[in-house]
Amino acid sequence: MDIKSTLKKGEAILRAVNNKSASNDARVLLSHVLNCSQTFLISHYDYQLSKDEEAKFAEFIELRAKGVPLQYITGKQEFMSLHFKVNPHVLIPRQETEILVETIIDYVRNRRSTLKNSKSILNKKNTLNILDIGTGSGCIAISLAYYIQNCFIIATDISKDALETARLNASLNGVDGKIDFVVSDLFENIGSKKFDIIVSNPPYIAKKDLERLDSEVKDYEPATALDGGEDGLDFYRAIIPKAPFYLKEGGILAFEIGYNQARDVVCLMEKFFSDIRIIKDLDKNDRVVIGGISSERI
Ligand code: GLN
């Protein structure tokens, strides 16, 4: 069968199960099977697939029709223009999370340019120490390591399998020398180290909302990466009061939050942090909360 008819067939199967992005998904899966770009597909409609290619495509379409997320089938997701391997042990990196990473990169750049000649911890000559709690695929830690000069990151996760994936991603993106991966339940295995920045995109879905998530998320993504307890705030409650002990003077704490959690998270942070800011994502939802442990530094 040629590319045109193969795509048409795949699309029809996906449409029959009410997949809203049937044509996109069929293209993504076929370009994955043929290891080519989507442009190649449309410009080579009469290319004849081998039997193996046809079988592989049929298998992938079947998985997609069952609701398996596209990224778990192809095993990859782009984030901050970098390539990440993903599997069901890790949450698929989300576009919203780029806001958290960009906020930190901007913060570091601004501080480094205004503090060029000072002895500040953010002076470019000093290594910036960052802790990423619950790194999952490693997307946050790896992007920070990639885009921030002279930094060293400790990335933790409670899941060994997730850390294995994150380690692989770090080496694929050439930043394995800038990150230490540590199995840890929050701060448990961090010892007495202190950081300039603590960042986390913790699980933040409230219990009552877990059931209402899309079945693609609920049935395939790791529950431990989503479940934030009764009201979704368990991890913020656990991290915030401890964070000051792991931050250097002038250090900052930055979180991704659920769209309706800004008020609660700010409230929790106010006791320990100052100059707290809320940053919205591209859909205008509150998405990031950031605060410093001493007011003149942020
Ligand atoms: N830090 C990872 C991410 O942002 C994992 C987050 C999580 O598992 N809650 O994708």
PDB file of C-alpha atoms and ligand atoms in Angstrom, residues 79 89-94 97 100 132-141 156-157 200-204 222 224-227 256, ligand 1:
ATOM      1  CA  PHE A  79      10.325  20.301  25.312  1.00  0.00           C
ATOM      2  CA  HIS A  89       7.235   5.659  34.038  1.00  0.00           C
ATOM      3  CA  VAL A  90       7.339   9.401  33.422  1.00  0.00           C
ATOM      4  CA  LEU A  91       4.849  12.170  32.897  1.00  0.00           C
ATOM      5  CA  ILE A  92       4.869  13.456  29.325  1.00  0.00           C
ATOM      6  CA  PRO A  93       6.458  16.944  29.430  1.00  0.00           C
ATOM      7  CA  ARG A  94       3.800  19.624  28.983  1.00  0.00           C
ATOM      8  CA  THR A  97       5.962  23.567  32.092  1.00  0.00           C
ATOM      9  CA  LEU A 100       8.423  27.460  34.686  1.00  0.00           C
ATOM     10  CA  ASP A 132      14.740  19.904  40.869  1.00  0.00           C
ATOM     11  CA  ILE A 133      12.297  17.925  43.009  1.00  0.00           C
ATOM     12  CA  GLY A 134      10.348  15.184  41.189  1.00  0.00           C
ATOM     13  CA  THR A 135      12.232  15.360  37.939  1.00  0.00           C
ATOM     14  CA  GLY A 136      10.285  12.650  36.066  1.00  0.00           C
ATOM     15  CA  SER A 137      11.569  12.640  32.472  1.00  0.00           C
ATOM     16  CA  GLY A 138      14.130  15.218  33.595  1.00  0.00           C
ATOM     17  CA  CYS A 139      12.674  17.853  31.291  1.00  0.00           C
ATOM     18  CA  ILE A 140      13.043  20.751  33.760  1.00  0.00           C
ATOM     19  CA  ALA A 141      16.517  19.888  35.062  1.00  0.00           C
ATOM     20  CA  THR A 156      15.454  13.885  42.460  1.00  0.00           C
ATOM     21  CA  ASP A 157      12.595  11.489  42.024  1.00  0.00           C
ATOM     22  CA  SER A 200       9.458  21.632  41.265  1.00  0.00           C
ATOM     23  CA  ASN A 201       6.506  20.623  39.157  1.00  0.00           C
ATOM     24  CA  PRO A 202       5.003  18.331  41.778  1.00  0.00           C
ATOM     25  CA  PRO A 203       1.906  16.179  41.379  1.00  0.00           C
ATOM     26  CA  TYR A 204      -0.928  18.653  41.938  1.00  0.00           C
ATOM     27  CA  PRO A 222       1.921   7.526  36.165  1.00  0.00           C
ATOM     28  CA  THR A 224       2.293   9.122  41.335  1.00  0.00           C
ATOM     29  CA  ALA A 225       3.150  12.020  39.012  1.00  0.00           C
ATOM     30  CA  LEU A 226      -0.389  13.388  39.143  1.00  0.00           C
ATOM     31  CA  ASP A 227      -1.925  12.700  42.545  1.00  0.00           C
ATOM     32  CA  GLU A 256       4.416  24.910  38.643  1.00  0.00           C
TER      33      GLU A 256
HETATM   34  N1  GLN B   1       9.235  17.396  36.496  1.00  0.00           N
HETATM   35  C1  GLN B   1       8.568  16.558  35.543  1.00  0.00           C
HETATM   36  C2  GLN B   1       7.801  17.408  34.548  1.00  0.00           C
HETATM   37  O1  GLN B   1       7.634  18.571  34.723  1.00  0.00           O
HETATM   38  C3  GLN B   1       7.639  15.575  36.240  1.00  0.00           C
HETATM   39  C4  GLN B   1       6.535  16.240  36.964  1.00  0.00           C
HETATM   40  C5  GLN B   1       5.655  15.243  37.709  1.00  0.00           C
HETATM   41  O2  GLN B   1       5.879  14.040  37.607  1.00  0.00           O
HETATM   42  N2  GLN B   1       4.706  15.771  38.418  1.00  0.00           N
HETATM   43  O3  GLN B   1       7.335  16.929  33.547  1.00  0.00           O
END
